[in-house]
Short mmCIF file of C-alpha atoms and ligand atoms in Angstrom, two decimals:
data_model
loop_
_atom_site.label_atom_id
_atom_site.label_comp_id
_atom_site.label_asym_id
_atom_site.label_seq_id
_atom_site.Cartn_x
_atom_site.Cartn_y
_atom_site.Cartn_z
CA UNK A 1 25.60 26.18 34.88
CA UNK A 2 26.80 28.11 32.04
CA UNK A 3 27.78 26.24 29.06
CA UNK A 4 26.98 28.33 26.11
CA UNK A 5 28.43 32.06 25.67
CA UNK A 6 27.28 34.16 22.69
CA UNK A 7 29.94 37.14 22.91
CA UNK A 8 29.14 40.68 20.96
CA UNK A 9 32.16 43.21 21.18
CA UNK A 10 31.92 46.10 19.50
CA UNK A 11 34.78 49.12 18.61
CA UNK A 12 35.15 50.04 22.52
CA UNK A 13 37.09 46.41 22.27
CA UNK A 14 39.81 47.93 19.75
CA UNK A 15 40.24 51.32 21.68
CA UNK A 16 43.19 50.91 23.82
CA UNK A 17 44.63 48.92 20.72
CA UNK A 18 44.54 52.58 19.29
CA UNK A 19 41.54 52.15 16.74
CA UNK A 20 39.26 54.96 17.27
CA UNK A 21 35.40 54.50 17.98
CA UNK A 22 32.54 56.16 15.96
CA UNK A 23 30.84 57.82 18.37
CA UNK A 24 33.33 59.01 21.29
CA UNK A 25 34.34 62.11 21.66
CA UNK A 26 36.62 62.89 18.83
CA UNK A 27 35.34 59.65 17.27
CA UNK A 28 35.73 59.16 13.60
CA UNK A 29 32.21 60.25 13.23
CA UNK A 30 32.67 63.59 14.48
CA UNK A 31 35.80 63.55 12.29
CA UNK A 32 33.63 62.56 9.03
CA UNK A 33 30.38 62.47 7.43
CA UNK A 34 28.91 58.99 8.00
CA UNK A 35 26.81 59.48 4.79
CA UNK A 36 29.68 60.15 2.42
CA UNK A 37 32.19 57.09 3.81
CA UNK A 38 29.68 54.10 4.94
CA UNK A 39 26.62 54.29 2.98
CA UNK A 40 26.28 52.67 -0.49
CA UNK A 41 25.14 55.74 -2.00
CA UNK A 42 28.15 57.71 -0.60
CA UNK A 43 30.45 55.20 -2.60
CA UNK A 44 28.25 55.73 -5.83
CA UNK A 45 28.70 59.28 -5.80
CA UNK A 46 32.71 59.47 -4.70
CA UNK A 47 34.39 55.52 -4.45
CA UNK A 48 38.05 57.49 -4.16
CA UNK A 49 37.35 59.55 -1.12
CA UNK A 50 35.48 55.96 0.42
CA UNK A 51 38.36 53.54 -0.87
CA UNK A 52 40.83 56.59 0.79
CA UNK A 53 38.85 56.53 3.92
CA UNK A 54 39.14 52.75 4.44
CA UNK A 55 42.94 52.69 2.88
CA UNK A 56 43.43 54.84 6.37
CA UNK A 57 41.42 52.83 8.51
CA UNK A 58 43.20 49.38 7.20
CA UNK A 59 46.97 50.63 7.86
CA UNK A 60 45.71 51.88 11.26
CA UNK A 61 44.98 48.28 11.67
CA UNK A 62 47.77 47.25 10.42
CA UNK A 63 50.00 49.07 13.27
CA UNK A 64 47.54 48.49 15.87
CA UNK A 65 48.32 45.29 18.15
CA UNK A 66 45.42 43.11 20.39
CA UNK A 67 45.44 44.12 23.94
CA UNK A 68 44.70 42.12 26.78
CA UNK A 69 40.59 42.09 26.34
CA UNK A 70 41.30 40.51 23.09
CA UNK A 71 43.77 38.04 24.49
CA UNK A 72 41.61 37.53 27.40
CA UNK A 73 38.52 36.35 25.20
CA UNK A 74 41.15 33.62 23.26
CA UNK A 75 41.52 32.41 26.65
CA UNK A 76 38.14 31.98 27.22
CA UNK A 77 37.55 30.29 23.76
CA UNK A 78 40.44 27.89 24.10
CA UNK A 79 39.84 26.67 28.30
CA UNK A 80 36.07 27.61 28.61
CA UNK A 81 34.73 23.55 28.79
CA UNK A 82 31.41 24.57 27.03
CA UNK A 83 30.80 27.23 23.57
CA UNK A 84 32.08 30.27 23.19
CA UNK A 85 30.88 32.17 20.03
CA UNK A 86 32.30 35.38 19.34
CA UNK A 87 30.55 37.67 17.13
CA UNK A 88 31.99 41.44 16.72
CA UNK A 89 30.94 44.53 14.91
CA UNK A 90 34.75 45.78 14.31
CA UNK A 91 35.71 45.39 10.90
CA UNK A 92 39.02 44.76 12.68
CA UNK A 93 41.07 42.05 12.70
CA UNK A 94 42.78 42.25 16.42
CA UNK A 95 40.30 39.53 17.84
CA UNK A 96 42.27 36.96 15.30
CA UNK A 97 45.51 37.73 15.71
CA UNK A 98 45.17 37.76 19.24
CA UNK A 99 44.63 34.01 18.61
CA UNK A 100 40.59 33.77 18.13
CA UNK A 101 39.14 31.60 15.92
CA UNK A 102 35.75 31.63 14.46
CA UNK A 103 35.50 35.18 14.65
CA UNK A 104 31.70 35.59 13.07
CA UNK A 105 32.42 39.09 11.12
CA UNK A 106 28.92 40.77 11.13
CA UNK A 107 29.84 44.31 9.74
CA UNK A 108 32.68 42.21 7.02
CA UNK A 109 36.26 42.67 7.49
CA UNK A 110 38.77 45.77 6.67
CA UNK A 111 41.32 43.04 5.17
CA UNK A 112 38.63 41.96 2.82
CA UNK A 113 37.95 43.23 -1.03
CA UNK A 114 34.50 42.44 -2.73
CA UNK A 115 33.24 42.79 -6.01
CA UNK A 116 30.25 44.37 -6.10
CA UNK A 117 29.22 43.26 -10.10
CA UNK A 118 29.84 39.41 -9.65
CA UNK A 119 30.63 38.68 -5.46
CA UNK A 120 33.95 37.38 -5.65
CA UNK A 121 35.70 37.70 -2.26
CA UNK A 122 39.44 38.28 -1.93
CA UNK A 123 42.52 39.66 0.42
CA UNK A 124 42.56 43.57 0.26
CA UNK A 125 45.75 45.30 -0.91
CA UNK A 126 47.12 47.84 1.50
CA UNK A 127 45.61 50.63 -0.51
CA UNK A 128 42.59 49.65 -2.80
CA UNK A 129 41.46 52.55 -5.56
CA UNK A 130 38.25 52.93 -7.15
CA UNK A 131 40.07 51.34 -10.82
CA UNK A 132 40.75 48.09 -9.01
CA UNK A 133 39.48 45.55 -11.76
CA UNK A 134 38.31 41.92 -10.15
CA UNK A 135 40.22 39.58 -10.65
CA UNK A 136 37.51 36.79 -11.47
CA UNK A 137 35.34 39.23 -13.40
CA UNK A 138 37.59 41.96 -14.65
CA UNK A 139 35.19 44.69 -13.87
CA UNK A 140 36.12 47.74 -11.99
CA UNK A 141 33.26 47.57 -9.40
CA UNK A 142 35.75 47.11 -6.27
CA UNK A 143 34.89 47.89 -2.55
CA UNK A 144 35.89 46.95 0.37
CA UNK A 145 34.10 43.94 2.64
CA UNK A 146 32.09 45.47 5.07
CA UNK A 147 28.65 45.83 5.27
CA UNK A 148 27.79 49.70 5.25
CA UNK A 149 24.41 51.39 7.11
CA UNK A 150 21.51 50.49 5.25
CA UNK A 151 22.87 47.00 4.18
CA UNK A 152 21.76 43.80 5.65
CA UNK A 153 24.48 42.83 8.35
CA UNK A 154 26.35 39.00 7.45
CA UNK A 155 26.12 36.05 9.26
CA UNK A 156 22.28 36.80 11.17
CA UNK A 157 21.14 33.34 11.03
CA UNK A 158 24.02 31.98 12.21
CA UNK A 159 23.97 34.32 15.16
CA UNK A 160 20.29 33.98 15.93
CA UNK A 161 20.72 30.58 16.30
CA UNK A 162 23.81 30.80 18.38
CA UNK A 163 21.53 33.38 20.65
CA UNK A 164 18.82 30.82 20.96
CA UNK A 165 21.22 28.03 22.29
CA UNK A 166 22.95 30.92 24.83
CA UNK A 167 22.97 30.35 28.42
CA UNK A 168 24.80 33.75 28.79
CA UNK A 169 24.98 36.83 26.39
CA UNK A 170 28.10 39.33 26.88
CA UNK A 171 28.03 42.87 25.28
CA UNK A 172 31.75 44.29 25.25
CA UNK A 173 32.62 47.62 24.26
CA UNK A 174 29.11 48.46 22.24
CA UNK A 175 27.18 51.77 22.23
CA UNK A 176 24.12 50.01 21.79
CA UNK A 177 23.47 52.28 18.64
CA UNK A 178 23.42 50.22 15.91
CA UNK A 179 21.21 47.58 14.79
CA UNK A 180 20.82 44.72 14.69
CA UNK A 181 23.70 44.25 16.94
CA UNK A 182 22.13 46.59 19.73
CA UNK A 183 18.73 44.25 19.98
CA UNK A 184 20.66 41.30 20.68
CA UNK A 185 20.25 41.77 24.03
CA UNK A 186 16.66 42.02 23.65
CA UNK A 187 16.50 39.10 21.05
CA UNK A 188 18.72 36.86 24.45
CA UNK A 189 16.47 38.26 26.95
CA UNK A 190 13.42 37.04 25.19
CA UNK A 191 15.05 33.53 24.82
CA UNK A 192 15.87 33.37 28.66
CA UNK A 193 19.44 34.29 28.53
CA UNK A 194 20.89 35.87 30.85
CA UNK A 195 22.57 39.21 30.01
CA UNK A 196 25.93 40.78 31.07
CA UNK A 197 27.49 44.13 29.70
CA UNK A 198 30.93 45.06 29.69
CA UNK A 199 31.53 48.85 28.92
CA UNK A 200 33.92 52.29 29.78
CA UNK A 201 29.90 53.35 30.87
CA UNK A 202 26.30 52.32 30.94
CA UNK A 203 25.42 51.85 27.13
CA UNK A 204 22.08 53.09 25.42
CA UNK A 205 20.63 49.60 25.77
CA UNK A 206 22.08 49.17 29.86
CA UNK A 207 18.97 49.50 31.32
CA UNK A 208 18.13 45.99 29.18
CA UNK A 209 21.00 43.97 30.65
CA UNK A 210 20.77 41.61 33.69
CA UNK A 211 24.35 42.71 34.71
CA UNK A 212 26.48 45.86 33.93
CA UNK A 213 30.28 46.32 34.92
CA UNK A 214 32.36 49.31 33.82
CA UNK A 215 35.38 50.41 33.30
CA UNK A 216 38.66 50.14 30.44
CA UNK A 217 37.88 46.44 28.20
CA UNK A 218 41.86 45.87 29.09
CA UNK A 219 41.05 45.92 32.55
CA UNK A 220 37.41 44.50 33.20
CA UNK A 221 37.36 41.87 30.46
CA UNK A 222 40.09 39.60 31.48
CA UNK A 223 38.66 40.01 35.43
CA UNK A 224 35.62 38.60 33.82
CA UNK A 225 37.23 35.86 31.99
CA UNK A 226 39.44 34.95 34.81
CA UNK A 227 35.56 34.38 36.63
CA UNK A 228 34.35 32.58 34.35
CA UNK A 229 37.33 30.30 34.40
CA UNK A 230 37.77 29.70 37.88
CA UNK A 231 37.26 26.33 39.04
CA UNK A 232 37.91 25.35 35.09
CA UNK A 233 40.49 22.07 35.42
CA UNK A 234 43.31 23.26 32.58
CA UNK A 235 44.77 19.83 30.89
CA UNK A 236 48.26 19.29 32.01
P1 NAD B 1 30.66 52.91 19.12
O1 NAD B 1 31.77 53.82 18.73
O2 NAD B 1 29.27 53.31 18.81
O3 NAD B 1 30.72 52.67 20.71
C1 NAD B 1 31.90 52.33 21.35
C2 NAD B 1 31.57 51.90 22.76
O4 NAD B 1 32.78 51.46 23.37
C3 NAD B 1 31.00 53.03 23.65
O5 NAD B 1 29.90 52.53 24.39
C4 NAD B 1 32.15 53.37 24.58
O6 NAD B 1 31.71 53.77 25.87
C5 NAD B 1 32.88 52.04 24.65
N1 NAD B 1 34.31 52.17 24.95
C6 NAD B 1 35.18 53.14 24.56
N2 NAD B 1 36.41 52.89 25.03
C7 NAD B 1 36.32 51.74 25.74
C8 NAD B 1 37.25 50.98 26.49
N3 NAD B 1 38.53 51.33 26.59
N4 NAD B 1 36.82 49.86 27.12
C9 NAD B 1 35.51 49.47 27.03
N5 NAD B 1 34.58 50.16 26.34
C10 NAD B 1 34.99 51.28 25.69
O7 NAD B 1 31.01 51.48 18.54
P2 NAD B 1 30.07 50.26 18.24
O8 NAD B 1 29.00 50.11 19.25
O9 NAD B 1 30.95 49.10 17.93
O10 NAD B 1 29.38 50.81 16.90
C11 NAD B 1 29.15 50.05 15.95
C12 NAD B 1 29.95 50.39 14.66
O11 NAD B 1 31.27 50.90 14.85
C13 NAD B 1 30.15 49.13 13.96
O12 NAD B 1 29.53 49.23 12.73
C14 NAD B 1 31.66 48.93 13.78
O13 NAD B 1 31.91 48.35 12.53
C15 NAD B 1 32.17 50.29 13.86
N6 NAD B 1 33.57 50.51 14.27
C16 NAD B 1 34.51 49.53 14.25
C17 NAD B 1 35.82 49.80 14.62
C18 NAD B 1 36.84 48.69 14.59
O14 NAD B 1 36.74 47.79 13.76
N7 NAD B 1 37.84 48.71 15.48
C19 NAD B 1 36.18 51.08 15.03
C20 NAD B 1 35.19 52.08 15.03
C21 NAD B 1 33.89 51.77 14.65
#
């Protein structure tokens, strides 16, 4: 019996909410240079065109609304009887206001600001600018709260030890192309978990996954959840 779910989504989740993926056709990586907007050396050498790339992303956010795979998966979290964790790649914030809690943030957050001369953590403006001062240190070494490519994704303990205690690891809208997040299946199947993706189409990693089913997240992720909650007793 199934009582602990480790969940990864990734951007596929947030498409039909309107939030592009990277690496789709017409996906914001064919759109920009990777190197220029999500690499700490990109920042160093332009922070306006990086804080003007995520200014865009965050008020796409800001319009976009969950849609029923994010809904679906608060379900799950508030009438599955055993653990659901629910760990995402999207620097999004649909999984919350679609009523998640918990959300483990593993690539940081677009609503988040960080200082990157003394840590201090605080709520992004709509539009943050490369002369942003801190407002615990005073310096002007703003960026936003995500973790870029080459930097050491947040939260790994915490998720390799939610992995280890996982009856059942679910990959949801994930290319499979970036790690660490594309070995967790690997990492599960090693631990005895048993593996399930949920995709528009086979990932990179499908051939590593017990279980593949395909097709729009809006669509095949609450027909999962409703299986997994079958036979649930809901409180009265
Ligand atoms: P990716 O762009 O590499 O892959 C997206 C995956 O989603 C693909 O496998 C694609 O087939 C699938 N997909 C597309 N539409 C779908 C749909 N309607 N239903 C189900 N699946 C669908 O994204 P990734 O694997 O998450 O890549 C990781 C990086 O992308 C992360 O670093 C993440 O921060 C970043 N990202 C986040 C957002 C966001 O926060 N919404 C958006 C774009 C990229």
């Amino acid at each position: 019996m199934v009582q602990n779910i480790v969940i990864l989504t990734g951007a596929g989740v947030s498409a039909e909410s309107g939030l592009g993926t990277f690496r789709d056709e017409g996906g914001l990586w064919s759109q920009y240079d990777l190197k220029e907007v999500a690499t700490p050396k990109g920042f160093a050498l332009d922070p306006a065109k990086v804080h003007a790339f995520y200014n865009a992303r965050r008020l796409n956010c800001l319009m976009a609304a969950p849609n029923p795979a994010h809904f679906a998966l608060t379900t799950l979290q508030r009438q599955f009887p055993g653990t659901v964790t629910l760990v995402t790649q999207n620097i999004d914030d649909l999984h919350e206001r679609a009523g998640s809690t918990g959300v483990i943030h593993m690539h940081g957050t677009i609503t988040g600001a960080l200082c990157a001369a003394c840590g201090h953590r605080w709520d992004a403006p709509r539009a943050m600018a490369a002369t942003d001062a801190c407002p615990s240190c005073g310096k002007t070494a703003t960026r936003p709260d995500i973790v870029w490519f080459g930097e050491i994704p947040y939260h790994m303990p915490e998720i390799d030890a939610a992995l280890m205690q996982a009856d059942l690891f679910v990959a949801i809208g994930t290319s499979g192309s970036v790690y660490p997040a594309a070995g967790f299946v690997a990492e599960a199947r090693a631990c005895g978990v048993r593996t399930l993706e949920l995709n528009l189409e086979p990932s990179e990693t499908a051939r590593t996954f017990d279980e593949g089913r395909y097709g729009p997240a809006s669509k095949i992720v609450p027909d999962w959840v409703a299986e997994m909650l079958a036979g649930v007793s809901r409180p009265t």
